PDB file of C-alpha atoms in Angstrom:
ATOM      1  CA  ALA A 796      -2.903  11.272  13.409  1.00 75.00           C
ATOM      2  CA  GLN A 797      -3.724   8.296  11.300  1.00 82.00           C
ATOM      3  CA  SER A 798      -1.077   7.264   8.817  1.00 89.00           C
ATOM      4  CA  VAL A 799       0.196   4.335   6.839  1.00 93.00           C
ATOM      5  CA  THR A 800       3.806   3.750   5.865  1.00 95.00           C
ATOM      6  CA  GLN A 801       4.972   1.366   3.181  1.00 96.00           C
ATOM      7  CA  PRO A 802       8.752   1.566   3.434  1.00 96.00           C
ATOM      8  CA  ASP A 803       9.494  -0.141   0.124  1.00 95.00           C
ATOM      9  CA  ILE A 804       8.661   1.743  -3.070  1.00 94.00           C
ATOM     10  CA  HIS A 805       9.777  -1.105  -5.330  1.00 95.00           C
ATOM     11  CA  ILE A 806      10.358  -4.785  -4.651  1.00 97.00           C
ATOM     12  CA  THR A 807      11.670  -7.333  -7.125  1.00 97.00           C
ATOM     13  CA  VAL A 808      11.370 -11.067  -6.589  1.00 97.00           C
ATOM     14  CA  SER A 809      11.840 -14.097  -8.794  1.00 97.00           C
ATOM     15  CA  GLU A 810       8.844 -16.087  -9.911  1.00 97.00           C
ATOM     16  CA  GLY A 811       8.218 -18.876  -7.420  1.00 97.00           C
ATOM     17  CA  ALA A 812       9.962 -17.072  -4.586  1.00 97.00           C
ATOM     18  CA  SER A 813       8.243 -15.973  -1.407  1.00 97.00           C
ATOM     19  CA  LEU A 814       7.077 -12.407  -0.896  1.00 97.00           C
ATOM     20  CA  GLU A 815       6.620 -10.079   2.044  1.00 98.00           C
ATOM     21  CA  LEU A 816       5.447  -6.495   1.652  1.00 98.00           C
ATOM     22  CA  ARG A 817       5.768  -4.294   4.706  1.00 98.00           C
ATOM     23  CA  CYS A 818       3.168  -1.965   6.161  1.00 97.00           C
ATOM     24  CA  ASN A 819       3.260   0.067   9.369  1.00 96.00           C
ATOM     25  CA  TYR A 820       0.354   2.112  10.619  1.00 93.00           C
ATOM     26  CA  SER A 821      -0.537   4.743  13.151  1.00 90.00           C
ATOM     27  CA  TYR A 822      -4.141   4.735  14.314  1.00 83.00           C
ATOM     28  CA  GLY A 823      -5.796   6.008  17.455  1.00 75.00           C
ATOM     29  CA  ALA A 824      -8.219   3.180  18.055  1.00 75.00           C
ATOM     30  CA  THR A 825      -8.553  -0.441  17.050  1.00 75.00           C
ATOM     31  CA  PRO A 826      -7.295  -0.403  13.494  1.00 80.00           C
ATOM     32  CA  TYR A 827      -9.187  -1.645  10.509  1.00 89.00           C
ATOM     33  CA  LEU A 828      -6.488  -2.672   8.037  1.00 92.00           C
ATOM     34  CA  PHE A 829      -6.598  -3.498   4.360  1.00 93.00           C
ATOM     35  CA  TRP A 830      -4.437  -4.542   1.464  1.00 96.00           C
ATOM     36  CA  TYR A 831      -5.414  -3.568  -2.071  1.00 94.00           C
ATOM     37  CA  VAL A 832      -3.829  -4.520  -5.381  1.00 95.00           C
ATOM     38  CA  GLN A 833      -3.782  -2.388  -8.499  1.00 92.00           C
ATOM     39  CA  SER A 834      -2.904  -4.073 -11.764  1.00 90.00           C
ATOM     40  CA  PRO A 835      -1.634  -1.835 -14.573  1.00 85.00           C
ATOM     41  CA  GLY A 836      -4.392   0.361 -15.966  1.00 81.00           C
ATOM     42  CA  GLN A 837      -6.930  -0.940 -13.471  1.00 84.00           C
ATOM     43  CA  GLY A 838      -8.656   0.277 -10.359  1.00 85.00           C
ATOM     44  CA  LEU A 839      -7.954  -1.081  -6.901  1.00 89.00           C
ATOM     45  CA  GLN A 840      -9.110  -4.503  -5.799  1.00 92.00           C
ATOM     46  CA  LEU A 841      -9.374  -5.584  -2.168  1.00 91.00           C
ATOM     47  CA  LEU A 842      -7.055  -8.482  -1.315  1.00 95.00           C
ATOM     48  CA  LEU A 843      -7.903  -8.850   2.351  1.00 94.00           C
ATOM     49  CA  LYS A 844      -8.919  -6.966   5.463  1.00 91.00           C
ATOM     50  CA  TYR A 845      -8.504  -7.221   9.217  1.00 91.00           C
ATOM     51  CA  PHE A 846     -10.913  -5.984  11.853  1.00 85.00           C
ATOM     52  CA  SER A 847     -10.533  -8.250  14.849  1.00 83.00           C
ATOM     53  CA  GLY A 848      -9.991 -11.836  15.899  1.00 84.00           C
ATOM     54  CA  ASP A 849      -7.382 -14.057  14.320  1.00 86.00           C
ATOM     55  CA  THR A 850      -4.311 -11.975  13.554  1.00 90.00           C
ATOM     56  CA  LEU A 851      -3.487 -14.011  10.451  1.00 95.00           C
ATOM     57  CA  VAL A 852      -5.866 -13.067   7.666  1.00 94.00           C
ATOM     58  CA  GLN A 853      -6.344 -15.004   4.454  1.00 95.00           C
ATOM     59  CA  GLY A 854      -7.185 -13.180   1.261  1.00 95.00           C
ATOM     60  CA  ILE A 855      -7.731 -13.782  -2.395  1.00 94.00           C
ATOM     61  CA  LYS A 856      -5.101 -14.935  -4.893  1.00 94.00           C
ATOM     62  CA  GLY A 857      -3.172 -16.854  -2.213  1.00 96.00           C
ATOM     63  CA  PHE A 858      -2.212 -13.797  -0.152  1.00 97.00           C
ATOM     64  CA  GLU A 859      -2.226 -13.549   3.605  1.00 97.00           C
ATOM     65  CA  ALA A 860      -1.372 -10.816   6.096  1.00 97.00           C
ATOM     66  CA  GLU A 861      -0.464 -10.837   9.756  1.00 96.00           C
ATOM     67  CA  PHE A 862      -1.508  -8.138  12.198  1.00 94.00           C
ATOM     68  CA  LYS A 863       1.067  -7.447  14.907  1.00 93.00           C
ATOM     69  CA  ARG A 864      -0.197  -4.861  17.356  1.00 90.00           C
ATOM     70  CA  SER A 865       3.115  -4.649  19.237  1.00 91.00           C
ATOM     71  CA  GLN A 866       4.899  -3.664  16.027  1.00 93.00           C
ATOM     72  CA  SER A 867       2.017  -1.653  14.498  1.00 93.00           C
ATOM     73  CA  SER A 868       2.473  -3.735  11.393  1.00 95.00           C
ATOM     74  CA  PHE A 869       0.290  -5.511   8.881  1.00 96.00           C
ATOM     75  CA  ASN A 870       2.646  -7.213   6.439  1.00 98.00           C
ATOM     76  CA  LEU A 871       1.405  -8.969   3.327  1.00 98.00           C
ATOM     77  CA  ARG A 872       2.839 -12.353   2.368  1.00 98.00           C
ATOM     78  CA  LYS A 873       2.636 -14.928  -0.358  1.00 98.00           C
ATOM     79  CA  PRO A 874       4.603 -18.199  -0.303  1.00 97.00           C
ATOM     80  CA  SER A 875       5.195 -18.387  -4.047  1.00 97.00           C
ATOM     81  CA  VAL A 876       4.644 -15.501  -6.447  1.00 97.00           C
ATOM     82  CA  HIS A 877       3.436 -15.781 -10.013  1.00 96.00           C
ATOM     83  CA  TRP A 878       4.240 -13.432 -12.903  1.00 95.00           C
ATOM     84  CA  SER A 879       0.621 -12.234 -12.758  1.00 94.00           C
ATOM     85  CA  ASP A 880       1.244 -10.852  -9.253  1.00 96.00           C
ATOM     86  CA  ALA A 881       3.250  -7.985 -10.728  1.00 96.00           C
ATOM     87  CA  ALA A 882       1.258  -4.941  -9.672  1.00 96.00           C
ATOM     88  CA  GLU A 883       1.161  -2.136  -7.154  1.00 94.00           C
ATOM     89  CA  TYR A 884       0.054  -2.968  -3.640  1.00 96.00           C
ATOM     90  CA  PHE A 885      -1.493  -0.537  -1.212  1.00 95.00           C
ATOM     91  CA  CYS A 886      -1.876  -0.907   2.508  1.00 95.00           C
ATOM     92  CA  ALA A 887      -4.708   1.119   4.047  1.00 93.00           C
ATOM     93  CA  VAL A 888      -6.156   1.892   7.464  1.00 90.00           C
ATOM     94  CA  GLY A 889      -9.442   3.371   8.568  1.00 85.00           C
ATOM     95  CA  ASP A 890     -13.134   2.779   8.544  1.00 78.00           C
ATOM     96  CA  ASP A 891     -15.432   5.585   7.387  1.00 74.00           C
ATOM     97  CA  LYS A 892     -12.407   7.349   5.922  1.00 79.00           C
ATOM     98  CA  ILE A 893      -9.689   5.145   4.506  1.00 85.00           C
ATOM     99  CA  ILE A 894      -6.091   6.323   4.439  1.00 89.00           C
ATOM    100  CA  PHE A 895      -3.885   4.704   1.839  1.00 91.00           C
ATOM    101  CA  GLY A 896      -0.165   4.152   1.908  1.00 93.00           C
ATOM    102  CA  LYS A 897       1.950   5.315  -1.005  1.00 93.00           C
ATOM    103  CA  GLY A 898       2.154   1.860  -2.475  1.00 94.00           C
ATOM    104  CA  THR A 899       4.787  -0.769  -3.228  1.00 96.00           C
ATOM    105  CA  ARG A 900       5.358  -1.753  -6.823  1.00 95.00           C
ATOM    106  CA  LEU A 901       6.126  -5.451  -7.202  1.00 97.00           C
ATOM    107  CA  HIS A 902       8.271  -6.633 -10.092  1.00 96.00           C
ATOM    108  CA  ILE A 903       8.583 -10.326 -10.921  1.00 96.00           C
ATOM    109  CA  LEU A 904      11.691 -11.794 -12.544  1.00 95.00           C
ATOM    110  CA  PRO A 905      11.101 -14.802 -14.816  1.00 90.00           C
TER     111      PRO A 905
ATOM    112  CA  ASN B 764     -23.459  -5.959 -13.578  1.00 67.00           C
ATOM    113  CA  ALA B 765     -20.969  -3.455 -14.949  1.00 78.00           C
ATOM    114  CA  GLY B 766     -19.930  -2.347 -11.443  1.00 91.00           C
ATOM    115  CA  VAL B 767     -18.364   1.111 -11.408  1.00 94.00           C
ATOM    116  CA  THR B 768     -17.799   2.731 -14.786  1.00 94.00           C
ATOM    117  CA  GLN B 769     -15.894   5.924 -15.513  1.00 96.00           C
ATOM    118  CA  THR B 770     -15.672   8.089 -18.593  1.00 95.00           C
ATOM    119  CA  PRO B 771     -13.529   9.228 -20.253  1.00 95.00           C
ATOM    120  CA  LYS B 772     -10.510   6.954 -19.820  1.00 93.00           C
ATOM    121  CA  PHE B 773      -8.066   9.634 -20.933  1.00 95.00           C
ATOM    122  CA  ARG B 774      -8.287  13.375 -21.372  1.00 96.00           C
ATOM    123  CA  ILE B 775      -5.927  16.228 -22.061  1.00 96.00           C
ATOM    124  CA  LEU B 776      -7.010  19.700 -20.982  1.00 96.00           C
ATOM    125  CA  LYS B 777      -5.530  23.115 -21.406  1.00 96.00           C
ATOM    126  CA  ILE B 778      -5.032  25.325 -18.362  1.00 97.00           C
ATOM    127  CA  GLY B 779      -8.277  27.074 -17.487  1.00 96.00           C
ATOM    128  CA  GLN B 780     -10.571  24.659 -19.305  1.00 96.00           C
ATOM    129  CA  SER B 781     -13.324  22.845 -17.488  1.00 96.00           C
ATOM    130  CA  MET B 782     -14.575  19.298 -17.680  1.00 96.00           C
ATOM    131  CA  THR B 783     -16.691  16.729 -15.916  1.00 97.00           C
ATOM    132  CA  LEU B 784     -15.517  13.249 -15.063  1.00 97.00           C
ATOM    133  CA  GLN B 785     -18.411  10.831 -15.105  1.00 97.00           C
ATOM    134  CA  CYS B 786     -18.930   7.974 -12.676  1.00 97.00           C
ATOM    135  CA  THR B 787     -21.820   5.517 -12.639  1.00 97.00           C
ATOM    136  CA  GLN B 788     -22.462   2.460 -10.502  1.00 96.00           C
ATOM    137  CA  ASP B 789     -25.148  -0.152 -10.957  1.00 95.00           C
ATOM    138  CA  MET B 790     -24.911  -1.837  -7.559  1.00 93.00           C
ATOM    139  CA  ASN B 791     -27.421   0.446  -5.819  1.00 93.00           C
ATOM    140  CA  HIS B 792     -24.718   1.613  -3.431  1.00 93.00           C
ATOM    141  CA  ASN B 793     -25.494   4.623  -1.285  1.00 91.00           C
ATOM    142  CA  TYR B 794     -21.885   5.652  -0.817  1.00 92.00           C
ATOM    143  CA  MET B 795     -19.672   6.966  -3.571  1.00 94.00           C
ATOM    144  CA  TYR B 796     -16.165   8.452  -3.544  1.00 94.00           C
ATOM    145  CA  TRP B 797     -13.719  10.299  -5.733  1.00 96.00           C
ATOM    146  CA  TYR B 798      -9.979   9.781  -5.264  1.00 95.00           C
ATOM    147  CA  ARG B 799      -6.971  11.096  -7.069  1.00 96.00           C
ATOM    148  CA  GLN B 800      -3.787   9.090  -7.412  1.00 92.00           C
ATOM    149  CA  ASP B 801      -0.484  10.807  -7.973  1.00 91.00           C
ATOM    150  CA  PRO B 802       2.718   8.836  -8.646  1.00 82.00           C
ATOM    151  CA  GLY B 803       4.259   7.589  -5.430  1.00 79.00           C
ATOM    152  CA  MET B 804       1.544   9.231  -3.334  1.00 84.00           C
ATOM    153  CA  GLY B 805      -1.182   6.641  -2.948  1.00 84.00           C
ATOM    154  CA  LEU B 806      -4.816   7.708  -3.115  1.00 90.00           C
ATOM    155  CA  LYS B 807      -6.250  10.895  -1.694  1.00 93.00           C
ATOM    156  CA  LEU B 808      -9.978  11.358  -1.101  1.00 93.00           C
ATOM    157  CA  ILE B 809     -11.410  14.367  -2.946  1.00 96.00           C
ATOM    158  CA  TYR B 810     -15.134  14.173  -2.190  1.00 96.00           C
ATOM    159  CA  TYR B 811     -17.598  11.569  -1.097  1.00 94.00           C
ATOM    160  CA  SER B 812     -21.347  11.162  -0.985  1.00 94.00           C
ATOM    161  CA  VAL B 813     -23.537   9.277   1.457  1.00 91.00           C
ATOM    162  CA  GLY B 814     -26.595   9.354  -0.761  1.00 91.00           C
ATOM    163  CA  ALA B 815     -28.455  11.323  -3.395  1.00 92.00           C
ATOM    164  CA  GLY B 816     -28.298  15.025  -2.596  1.00 93.00           C
ATOM    165  CA  ILE B 817     -25.613  14.673   0.098  1.00 94.00           C
ATOM    166  CA  THR B 818     -21.921  15.273  -0.496  1.00 95.00           C
ATOM    167  CA  ASP B 819     -18.963  16.126   1.698  1.00 94.00           C
ATOM    168  CA  LYS B 820     -15.355  17.142   1.317  1.00 95.00           C
ATOM    169  CA  GLY B 821     -12.503  14.735   1.606  1.00 92.00           C
ATOM    170  CA  GLU B 822      -8.825  15.401   2.102  1.00 90.00           C
ATOM    171  CA  VAL B 823      -8.110  17.387  -1.108  1.00 94.00           C
ATOM    172  CA  PRO B 824     -11.333  19.067  -2.344  1.00 96.00           C
ATOM    173  CA  ASN B 825      -9.923  22.388  -3.604  1.00 96.00           C
ATOM    174  CA  GLY B 826     -10.471  22.952  -7.310  1.00 95.00           C
ATOM    175  CA  TYR B 827     -13.230  20.360  -7.597  1.00 97.00           C
ATOM    176  CA  ASN B 828     -16.980  20.203  -7.292  1.00 97.00           C
ATOM    177  CA  VAL B 829     -19.388  17.297  -7.123  1.00 97.00           C
ATOM    178  CA  SER B 830     -23.095  16.652  -7.250  1.00 94.00           C
ATOM    179  CA  ARG B 831     -25.244  13.603  -6.558  1.00 96.00           C
ATOM    180  CA  SER B 832     -28.672  13.898  -8.107  1.00 95.00           C
ATOM    181  CA  THR B 833     -29.217  10.138  -8.402  1.00 95.00           C
ATOM    182  CA  THR B 834     -28.007   7.060  -6.554  1.00 95.00           C
ATOM    183  CA  GLU B 835     -26.177   5.837  -9.646  1.00 96.00           C
ATOM    184  CA  ASP B 836     -24.216   8.906 -10.747  1.00 97.00           C
ATOM    185  CA  PHE B 837     -21.523  10.944  -9.025  1.00 98.00           C
ATOM    186  CA  PRO B 838     -19.838  13.351 -11.464  1.00 98.00           C
ATOM    187  CA  LEU B 839     -16.687  15.275 -10.571  1.00 98.00           C
ATOM    188  CA  ARG B 840     -16.324  18.761 -12.019  1.00 97.00           C
ATOM    189  CA  LEU B 841     -13.098  20.675 -12.644  1.00 95.00           C
ATOM    190  CA  GLU B 842     -13.955  24.318 -13.278  1.00 90.00           C
ATOM    191  CA  LEU B 843     -10.549  25.862 -14.028  1.00 94.00           C
ATOM    192  CA  ALA B 844      -8.062  23.138 -14.781  1.00 95.00           C
ATOM    193  CA  ALA B 845      -4.558  23.590 -13.418  1.00 96.00           C
ATOM    194  CA  PRO B 846      -1.393  21.539 -13.999  1.00 96.00           C
ATOM    195  CA  SER B 847      -1.570  20.439 -10.351  1.00 95.00           C
ATOM    196  CA  GLN B 848      -4.717  18.533 -11.249  1.00 96.00           C
ATOM    197  CA  THR B 849      -2.839  16.225 -13.583  1.00 96.00           C
ATOM    198  CA  SER B 850      -3.529  12.866 -12.011  1.00 96.00           C
ATOM    199  CA  VAL B 851      -5.410   9.606 -12.281  1.00 94.00           C
ATOM    200  CA  TYR B 852      -8.907   9.867 -10.875  1.00 96.00           C
ATOM    201  CA  PHE B 853     -10.743   6.913  -9.396  1.00 95.00           C
ATOM    202  CA  CYS B 854     -14.380   6.661  -8.507  1.00 96.00           C
ATOM    203  CA  ALA B 855     -15.512   4.074  -5.971  1.00 94.00           C
ATOM    204  CA  SER B 856     -18.730   2.970  -4.360  1.00 93.00           C
ATOM    205  CA  SER B 857     -19.818   0.889  -1.391  1.00 91.00           C
ATOM    206  CA  TYR B 858     -22.947  -0.288   0.348  1.00 88.00           C
ATOM    207  CA  SER B 859     -21.748   0.995   3.700  1.00 80.00           C
ATOM    208  CA  ILE B 860     -19.461   3.901   4.472  1.00 72.00           C
ATOM    209  CA  ARG B 861     -17.799   1.722   7.028  1.00 73.00           C
ATOM    210  CA  ALA B 862     -15.042  -0.273   5.402  1.00 67.00           C
ATOM    211  CA  SER B 863     -15.431  -2.749   8.238  1.00 65.00           C
ATOM    212  CA  ALA B 864     -18.848  -3.598   6.864  1.00 66.00           C
ATOM    213  CA  ASP B 865     -18.292  -3.440   3.128  1.00 75.00           C
ATOM    214  CA  THR B 866     -15.704  -3.228   0.408  1.00 81.00           C
ATOM    215  CA  GLN B 867     -15.217  -0.199  -1.780  1.00 87.00           C
ATOM    216  CA  TYR B 868     -15.491  -1.109  -5.449  1.00 90.00           C
ATOM    217  CA  PHE B 869     -13.286   0.924  -7.747  1.00 91.00           C
ATOM    218  CA  GLY B 870     -13.738   2.019 -11.325  1.00 93.00           C
ATOM    219  CA  PRO B 871     -10.926   1.692 -13.885  1.00 91.00           C
ATOM    220  CA  GLY B 872      -9.858   5.332 -13.564  1.00 93.00           C
ATOM    221  CA  THR B 873      -9.577   8.456 -15.721  1.00 95.00           C
ATOM    222  CA  ARG B 874      -6.107   9.678 -16.613  1.00 94.00           C
ATOM    223  CA  LEU B 875      -6.167  13.484 -16.858  1.00 96.00           C
ATOM    224  CA  THR B 876      -3.343  15.674 -18.094  1.00 96.00           C
ATOM    225  CA  VAL B 877      -3.492  19.459 -17.838  1.00 96.00           C
ATOM    226  CA  LEU B 878      -1.070  21.340 -20.066  1.00 94.00           C
TER     227      LEU B 878
END
């Protein structure tokens, strides 16, 4: 069965620090993987997606993610977070039907 | 372009009442979706549509109905509201049903409380 696990419900980092949000997936075929961000009171916005090719994917707002097939992971990273990055982040897998993880809420300390 | 718009933004219903959540997109997308988001649970697909006149069930369709009479509109109907339907509802649309080919664009959501 297809599934997505985001092991961290909440993560707190200081402004300017680096960030890594974890995502593990289970998918029967070649996975299509996504990261979405949801700012408070807003809908979801696509940060980046992976289908094939280079395993390091660049997205918007300075985010990147690395696909590791051996670990079934697709972790999201940012070298230096800004206060405006405080939001909820969702990892997702699928193609015609997308399955979302439960989300990781990112808190930024000034 | 307004993108995907949803009305209302907030609504409180009593148990057993009915209501329709409106969703409109102006991007001429064929594919439209309704999700519900419960705290700590991510998004669950309720219904989706591949074009005017064609709808299909998602993961959690019970208690909901949809229709798609035009390309632009995809209303979600709750006939007998129950407390379990308290949630935030998101409408989305895309050019292709395949996420590999296109992004889903989300509306701002409707926060529904059933008391």
